[in-house]
Amino acid sequence: MPSLTLMIDPASYLRFVLRRAGHVMFLAMSLALTGMVSAHAQPQTAPATPVVLELFTSQGCNSCPPADELMQDWLRQPNIIPISLHVDYWDYLGWKDTLSRKGHGIRQQDYARNSGKREVYTPQVVVNGKFVAVGSDREAVEKALAKARRMPSVAIQAEKNKTTGNWQIKVPTLAGFEGEAKLVLCRYDAQHEVAIERGENSGKTLNYLNVARSWGDLGRWKGQSASYDVPDLTGTDWGRQGAMVMLQVIANDGVGQILGAVDIKGGK
């Protein structure tokens, strides 16, 4: 078979190779830029609405210290507002809880009644007024938090008037909401260290965080956007204290699901 020899001009061949290389490089750069644009074009995820974690606890309960210690972890996590609510129904065991309020036990009973349960106990966690877990069971509490985050919520905003020191709380519309809710103010102390002298925790010095100290109603809400004024909360002990505002459904003349919340602290 006769051989076939192709005569190629070296200069022409070099120009051909360079053109091909240029096309490949241009294509690669185009794909890279397209990927960058696509990444930036993705919608930004809105900040998660904070969930409220209420820990019902007692200085007279020897099962409570592990749950009280977990409060440190919940405080470190974003978009969780943890509050310790000390109850008084264990005071007969020999030690009167120095941080308890009778209303906390009533609040806990409301939650139990609305969930179809009869019993209350410590340590108990209630997340957003709806999801219940044993307060010392981290895994169970995390599951309750996850459930709460999947529920419809309201993004409450708080703005401080620098002249008057008052706060303006803004609540947006929640489409499809039926019923009535109330805006609730809870003031809390950041920390208390208590030496227990009697009872089940006798001899221990226990540390409590975000301890609920007082409550107040700011107004009613029926699903439409509204704003509320909160008086200046600063005081001689501000720096040790904080405040939170929550939007809570009125259920069976008591407290129900929490639809949204905002934490207010000194200096903001």
mmCIF file of C-alpha atoms in Angstrom:
data_model
loop_
_atom_site.group_PDB
_atom_site.id
_atom_site.type_symbol
_atom_site.label_atom_id
_atom_site.label_comp_id
_atom_site.label_asym_id
_atom_site.label_seq_id
_atom_site.Cartn_x
_atom_site.Cartn_y
_atom_site.Cartn_z
ATOM 1 C CA MET A 1 0.000 0.000 0.000
ATOM 2 C CA PRO A 2 1.466 3.357 -0.940
ATOM 3 C CA SER A 3 2.253 5.652 1.951
ATOM 4 C CA LEU A 4 0.564 9.011 2.366
ATOM 5 C CA THR A 5 2.573 11.921 3.621
ATOM 6 C CA LEU A 6 0.905 15.156 4.739
ATOM 7 C CA MET A 7 2.957 18.275 4.472
ATOM 8 C CA ILE A 8 2.011 20.703 7.344
ATOM 9 C CA ASP A 9 3.441 24.135 7.639
ATOM 10 C CA PRO A 10 4.864 24.454 11.227
ATOM 11 C CA ALA A 11 3.735 28.064 11.598
ATOM 12 C CA SER A 12 0.156 27.231 10.545
ATOM 13 C CA TYR A 13 0.032 24.267 12.919
ATOM 14 C CA LEU A 14 1.222 26.420 15.841
ATOM 15 C CA ARG A 15 -1.515 29.002 15.153
ATOM 16 C CA PHE A 16 -4.106 26.172 15.062
ATOM 17 C CA VAL A 17 -2.964 24.800 18.435
ATOM 18 C CA LEU A 18 -3.005 28.219 20.066
ATOM 19 C CA ARG A 19 -6.510 28.928 18.772
ATOM 20 C CA ARG A 20 -7.770 25.606 20.165
ATOM 21 C CA ALA A 21 -6.112 26.272 23.538
ATOM 22 C CA GLY A 22 -7.686 29.720 23.656
ATOM 23 C CA HIS A 23 -11.150 28.294 23.035
ATOM 24 C CA VAL A 24 -10.703 25.728 25.819
ATOM 25 C CA MET A 25 -9.472 28.353 28.285
ATOM 26 C CA PHE A 26 -12.336 30.706 27.402
ATOM 27 C CA LEU A 27 -14.861 27.910 27.920
ATOM 28 C CA ALA A 28 -13.361 26.995 31.299
ATOM 29 C CA MET A 29 -13.414 30.615 32.465
ATOM 30 C CA SER A 30 -17.012 31.019 31.271
ATOM 31 C CA LEU A 31 -18.126 27.966 33.213
ATOM 32 C CA ALA A 32 -16.320 29.159 36.335
ATOM 33 C CA LEU A 33 -17.902 32.608 36.117
ATOM 34 C CA THR A 34 -21.321 31.084 35.507
ATOM 35 C CA GLY A 35 -20.911 28.999 38.644
ATOM 36 C CA MET A 36 -19.918 32.050 40.654
ATOM 37 C CA VAL A 37 -22.910 34.039 39.395
ATOM 38 C CA SER A 38 -25.253 31.142 40.110
ATOM 39 C CA ALA A 39 -23.919 30.830 43.644
ATOM 40 C CA HIS A 40 -24.440 34.528 44.312
ATOM 41 C CA ALA A 41 -27.852 34.497 42.659
ATOM 42 C CA GLN A 42 -29.244 31.994 45.134
ATOM 43 C CA PRO A 43 -31.777 33.540 47.537
ATOM 44 C CA GLN A 44 -30.378 34.437 50.917
ATOM 45 C CA THR A 45 -31.827 32.527 53.861
ATOM 46 C CA ALA A 46 -33.576 34.810 56.332
ATOM 47 C CA PRO A 47 -32.361 34.697 59.930
ATOM 48 C CA ALA A 48 -34.256 32.122 61.956
ATOM 49 C CA THR A 49 -36.903 33.385 64.361
ATOM 50 C CA PRO A 50 -35.794 32.811 67.979
ATOM 51 C CA VAL A 51 -37.501 30.028 69.898
ATOM 52 C CA VAL A 52 -38.293 30.260 73.610
ATOM 53 C CA LEU A 53 -37.034 27.477 75.875
ATOM 54 C CA GLU A 54 -38.688 27.508 79.298
ATOM 55 C CA LEU A 55 -37.058 25.353 81.968
ATOM 56 C CA PHE A 56 -39.303 24.651 84.959
ATOM 57 C CA THR A 57 -36.941 23.939 87.817
ATOM 58 C CA SER A 58 -36.627 24.034 91.611
ATOM 59 C CA GLN A 59 -33.877 24.392 94.178
ATOM 60 C CA GLY A 60 -35.608 21.623 96.134
ATOM 61 C CA CYS A 61 -35.404 19.066 93.299
ATOM 62 C CA ASN A 62 -32.319 16.849 93.208
ATOM 63 C CA SER A 63 -33.013 15.925 89.568
ATOM 64 C CA CYS A 64 -32.802 19.548 88.448
ATOM 65 C CA PRO A 65 -29.084 20.505 88.645
ATOM 66 C CA PRO A 66 -28.149 18.682 85.387
ATOM 67 C CA ALA A 67 -30.921 20.565 83.570
ATOM 68 C CA ASP A 68 -29.805 23.855 85.148
ATOM 69 C CA GLU A 69 -26.273 23.208 83.886
ATOM 70 C CA LEU A 70 -27.561 22.608 80.348
ATOM 71 C CA MET A 71 -28.815 26.192 80.303
ATOM 72 C CA GLN A 72 -25.229 27.245 79.560
ATOM 73 C CA ASP A 73 -25.362 25.258 76.321
ATOM 74 C CA TRP A 74 -28.725 26.658 75.261
ATOM 75 C CA LEU A 75 -27.474 30.188 75.917
ATOM 76 C CA ARG A 76 -24.533 29.636 73.577
ATOM 77 C CA GLN A 77 -26.726 28.509 70.698
ATOM 78 C CA PRO A 78 -28.080 31.160 68.312
ATOM 79 C CA ASN A 79 -31.790 31.900 68.074
ATOM 80 C CA ILE A 80 -32.694 30.301 71.406
ATOM 81 C CA ILE A 81 -34.022 32.388 74.302
ATOM 82 C CA PRO A 82 -33.729 30.155 77.387
ATOM 83 C CA ILE A 83 -35.533 31.134 80.588
ATOM 84 C CA SER A 84 -35.454 29.435 84.010
ATOM 85 C CA LEU A 85 -38.829 29.403 85.772
ATOM 86 C CA HIS A 86 -38.549 28.353 89.418
ATOM 87 C CA VAL A 87 -41.668 26.700 90.855
ATOM 88 C CA ASP A 88 -42.799 26.556 94.476
ATOM 89 C CA TYR A 89 -44.577 23.196 94.665
ATOM 90 C CA TRP A 90 -41.501 21.414 96.054
ATOM 91 C CA ASP A 91 -41.022 23.904 98.895
ATOM 92 C CA TYR A 92 -42.585 21.463 101.377
ATOM 93 C CA LEU A 93 -39.568 19.136 100.999
ATOM 94 C CA GLY A 94 -37.546 21.232 103.434
ATOM 95 C CA TRP A 95 -36.184 24.126 101.366
ATOM 96 C CA LYS A 96 -38.111 27.133 100.088
ATOM 97 C CA ASP A 97 -36.907 28.052 96.605
ATOM 98 C CA THR A 98 -35.562 31.600 96.852
ATOM 99 C CA LEU A 99 -36.325 32.348 93.187
ATOM 100 C CA SER A 100 -39.750 30.741 92.852
ATOM 101 C CA ARG A 101 -43.001 32.393 91.820
ATOM 102 C CA LYS A 102 -46.431 30.844 92.224
ATOM 103 C CA GLY A 103 -47.351 31.974 88.725
ATOM 104 C CA HIS A 104 -44.689 29.714 87.230
ATOM 105 C CA GLY A 105 -46.465 26.604 88.469
ATOM 106 C CA ILE A 106 -49.761 27.925 87.087
ATOM 107 C CA ARG A 107 -48.089 28.581 83.741
ATOM 108 C CA GLN A 108 -46.741 25.028 83.687
ATOM 109 C CA GLN A 109 -50.197 23.643 84.496
ATOM 110 C CA ASP A 110 -51.654 25.626 81.573
ATOM 111 C CA TYR A 111 -49.178 23.968 79.230
ATOM 112 C CA ALA A 112 -50.056 20.525 80.597
ATOM 113 C CA ARG A 113 -53.796 21.131 80.237
ATOM 114 C CA ASN A 114 -53.488 22.425 76.674
ATOM 115 C CA SER A 115 -51.432 19.394 75.639
ATOM 116 C CA GLY A 116 -53.917 16.953 77.154
ATOM 117 C CA LYS A 117 -51.571 15.937 79.970
ATOM 118 C CA ARG A 118 -52.335 15.976 83.675
ATOM 119 C CA GLU A 119 -48.935 15.864 85.280
ATOM 120 C CA VAL A 120 -46.278 18.522 85.784
ATOM 121 C CA TYR A 121 -42.768 17.821 86.946
ATOM 122 C CA THR A 122 -39.266 19.196 87.263
ATOM 123 C CA PRO A 123 -37.026 19.517 85.429
ATOM 124 C CA GLN A 124 -39.334 20.091 82.479
ATOM 125 C CA VAL A 125 -38.629 22.028 79.296
ATOM 126 C CA VAL A 126 -41.399 23.547 77.198
ATOM 127 C CA VAL A 127 -40.292 24.941 73.826
ATOM 128 C CA ASN A 128 -42.424 27.692 72.276
ATOM 129 C CA GLY A 129 -45.236 26.781 74.640
ATOM 130 C CA LYS A 130 -45.939 23.554 72.785
ATOM 131 C CA PHE A 131 -43.176 20.926 72.714
ATOM 132 C CA VAL A 132 -42.272 19.212 75.985
ATOM 133 C CA ALA A 133 -39.139 17.351 77.098
ATOM 134 C CA VAL A 134 -37.369 16.277 80.276
ATOM 135 C CA GLY A 135 -35.069 19.193 81.024
ATOM 136 C CA SER A 136 -31.977 17.069 81.676
ATOM 137 C CA ASP A 137 -32.381 15.006 78.469
ATOM 138 C CA ARG A 138 -30.323 16.906 75.897
ATOM 139 C CA GLU A 139 -31.424 14.776 72.951
ATOM 140 C CA ALA A 140 -35.109 15.141 73.823
ATOM 141 C CA VAL A 141 -34.744 18.914 74.219
ATOM 142 C CA GLU A 142 -32.961 19.195 70.861
ATOM 143 C CA LYS A 143 -35.812 17.284 69.214
ATOM 144 C CA ALA A 144 -38.307 19.681 70.789
ATOM 145 C CA LEU A 145 -36.281 22.632 69.477
ATOM 146 C CA ALA A 146 -36.239 21.140 65.977
ATOM 147 C CA LYS A 147 -40.019 20.681 66.017
ATOM 148 C CA ALA A 148 -40.550 24.266 67.151
ATOM 149 C CA ARG A 149 -38.377 25.633 64.341
ATOM 150 C CA ARG A 150 -40.607 23.936 61.765
ATOM 151 C CA MET A 151 -43.736 25.709 63.011
ATOM 152 C CA PRO A 152 -45.068 28.991 61.528
ATOM 153 C CA SER A 153 -43.581 31.934 63.391
ATOM 154 C CA VAL A 154 -43.645 35.707 63.612
ATOM 155 C CA ALA A 155 -40.459 37.774 63.345
ATOM 156 C CA ILE A 156 -40.830 40.373 66.096
ATOM 157 C CA GLN A 157 -38.651 43.480 65.942
ATOM 158 C CA ALA A 158 -37.553 45.698 68.814
ATOM 159 C CA GLU A 159 -36.249 49.229 68.320
ATOM 160 C CA LYS A 160 -35.030 51.492 71.094
ATOM 161 C CA ASN A 161 -35.744 55.211 71.125
ATOM 162 C CA LYS A 162 -32.408 56.732 72.105
ATOM 163 C CA THR A 163 -34.100 59.882 73.389
ATOM 164 C CA THR A 164 -36.727 58.372 75.690
ATOM 165 C CA GLY A 165 -35.138 54.980 76.277
ATOM 166 C CA ASN A 166 -38.461 53.320 75.456
ATOM 167 C CA TRP A 167 -38.714 50.302 73.184
ATOM 168 C CA GLN A 168 -41.034 49.961 70.217
ATOM 169 C CA ILE A 169 -42.060 46.375 69.530
ATOM 170 C CA LYS A 170 -43.261 45.675 65.989
ATOM 171 C CA VAL A 171 -45.302 42.576 65.181
ATOM 172 C CA PRO A 172 -46.026 41.762 61.505
ATOM 173 C CA THR A 173 -49.119 40.146 60.035
ATOM 174 C CA LEU A 174 -49.435 36.364 60.249
ATOM 175 C CA ALA A 175 -51.600 35.154 57.366
ATOM 176 C CA GLY A 176 -54.212 32.602 58.313
ATOM 177 C CA PHE A 177 -53.994 33.219 62.045
ATOM 178 C CA GLU A 178 -57.301 32.813 63.834
ATOM 179 C CA GLY A 179 -57.781 33.532 67.484
ATOM 180 C CA GLU A 180 -56.089 35.929 69.854
ATOM 181 C CA ALA A 181 -52.615 36.277 71.275
ATOM 182 C CA LYS A 182 -50.973 38.600 73.746
ATOM 183 C CA LEU A 183 -47.617 40.300 73.845
ATOM 184 C CA VAL A 184 -45.886 39.308 77.081
ATOM 185 C CA LEU A 185 -42.897 40.945 78.747
ATOM 186 C CA CYS A 186 -40.653 38.754 80.894
ATOM 187 C CA ARG A 187 -37.859 40.324 82.911
ATOM 188 C CA TYR A 188 -35.068 38.057 84.029
ATOM 189 C CA ASP A 189 -31.849 38.088 85.999
ATOM 190 C CA ALA A 190 -28.826 36.892 84.071
ATOM 191 C CA GLN A 191 -27.424 34.802 86.927
ATOM 192 C CA HIS A 192 -27.985 33.739 90.520
ATOM 193 C CA GLU A 193 -25.693 31.623 92.673
ATOM 194 C CA VAL A 194 -27.538 30.065 95.595
ATOM 195 C CA ALA A 195 -26.207 28.073 98.562
ATOM 196 C CA ILE A 196 -28.796 25.416 99.422
ATOM 197 C CA GLU A 197 -28.919 24.750 103.174
ATOM 198 C CA ARG A 198 -31.689 22.141 103.429
ATOM 199 C CA GLY A 199 -33.706 19.721 101.353
ATOM 200 C CA GLU A 200 -32.644 17.348 98.593
ATOM 201 C CA ASN A 201 -29.804 19.618 97.412
ATOM 202 C CA SER A 202 -28.551 20.472 100.900
ATOM 203 C CA GLY A 203 -24.898 21.531 100.978
ATOM 204 C CA LYS A 204 -24.713 22.409 97.281
ATOM 205 C CA THR A 205 -24.120 25.808 95.734
ATOM 206 C CA LEU A 206 -26.086 25.961 92.506
ATOM 207 C CA ASN A 207 -25.842 28.369 89.592
ATOM 208 C CA TYR A 208 -28.978 29.536 87.778
ATOM 209 C CA LEU A 209 -29.071 31.435 84.480
ATOM 210 C CA ASN A 210 -31.705 33.697 82.892
ATOM 211 C CA VAL A 211 -34.002 33.468 85.896
ATOM 212 C CA ALA A 212 -37.530 34.798 85.257
ATOM 213 C CA ARG A 213 -38.393 37.451 87.859
ATOM 214 C CA SER A 214 -41.467 39.350 86.640
ATOM 215 C CA TRP A 215 -44.124 39.206 83.935
ATOM 216 C CA GLY A 216 -46.424 41.722 82.287
ATOM 217 C CA ASP A 217 -48.937 41.933 79.428
ATOM 218 C CA LEU A 218 -48.237 44.584 76.796
ATOM 219 C CA GLY A 219 -51.366 44.184 74.689
ATOM 220 C CA ARG A 220 -53.509 41.881 72.563
ATOM 221 C CA TRP A 221 -52.889 40.804 68.964
ATOM 222 C CA LYS A 222 -55.273 39.265 66.410
ATOM 223 C CA GLY A 223 -53.048 38.494 63.453
ATOM 224 C CA GLN A 224 -52.551 41.963 61.950
ATOM 225 C CA SER A 225 -49.411 44.091 62.034
ATOM 226 C CA ALA A 226 -49.177 46.215 65.165
ATOM 227 C CA SER A 227 -46.680 48.114 67.288
ATOM 228 C CA TYR A 228 -46.396 48.378 71.065
ATOM 229 C CA ASP A 229 -44.469 50.713 73.336
ATOM 230 C CA VAL A 230 -42.457 49.292 76.212
ATOM 231 C CA PRO A 231 -41.270 51.719 78.920
ATOM 232 C CA ASP A 232 -37.594 52.219 79.607
ATOM 233 C CA LEU A 233 -36.442 49.070 81.397
ATOM 234 C CA THR A 234 -33.067 50.304 82.525
ATOM 235 C CA GLY A 235 -32.538 50.497 86.260
ATOM 236 C CA THR A 236 -29.914 50.419 88.955
ATOM 237 C CA ASP A 237 -29.300 46.712 88.376
ATOM 238 C CA TRP A 238 -29.524 46.733 84.571
ATOM 239 C CA GLY A 239 -26.425 44.958 83.328
ATOM 240 C CA ARG A 240 -27.358 42.055 85.531
ATOM 241 C CA GLN A 241 -30.922 41.914 84.236
ATOM 242 C CA GLY A 242 -32.472 41.439 80.829
ATOM 243 C CA ALA A 243 -35.893 41.277 79.260
ATOM 244 C CA MET A 244 -37.644 39.383 76.528
ATOM 245 C CA VAL A 245 -40.914 39.943 74.713
ATOM 246 C CA MET A 246 -42.948 37.023 73.381
ATOM 247 C CA LEU A 247 -46.119 36.732 71.348
ATOM 248 C CA GLN A 248 -48.206 34.000 72.977
ATOM 249 C CA VAL A 249 -51.541 32.523 71.952
ATOM 250 C CA ILE A 250 -54.344 32.719 74.518
ATOM 251 C CA ALA A 251 -55.601 29.143 74.942
ATOM 252 C CA ASN A 252 -58.395 28.092 77.304
ATOM 253 C CA ASP A 253 -57.985 31.371 79.203
ATOM 254 C CA GLY A 254 -54.335 30.482 79.801
ATOM 255 C CA VAL A 255 -51.045 30.452 77.931
ATOM 256 C CA GLY A 256 -50.580 28.544 74.689
ATOM 257 C CA GLN A 257 -48.170 28.373 71.781
ATOM 258 C CA ILE A 258 -45.493 31.046 71.432
ATOM 259 C CA LEU A 259 -45.494 32.477 67.901
ATOM 260 C CA GLY A 260 -42.411 34.661 68.178
ATOM 261 C CA ALA A 261 -40.054 36.372 70.594
ATOM 262 C CA VAL A 262 -37.283 38.917 70.831
ATOM 263 C CA ASP A 263 -34.608 39.289 73.499
ATOM 264 C CA ILE A 264 -33.932 42.798 74.804
ATOM 265 C CA LYS A 265 -30.703 43.530 76.646
ATOM 266 C CA GLY A 266 -29.031 46.614 78.028
ATOM 267 C CA GLY A 267 -26.693 48.466 75.709
ATOM 268 C CA LYS A 268 -28.567 47.691 72.489
#
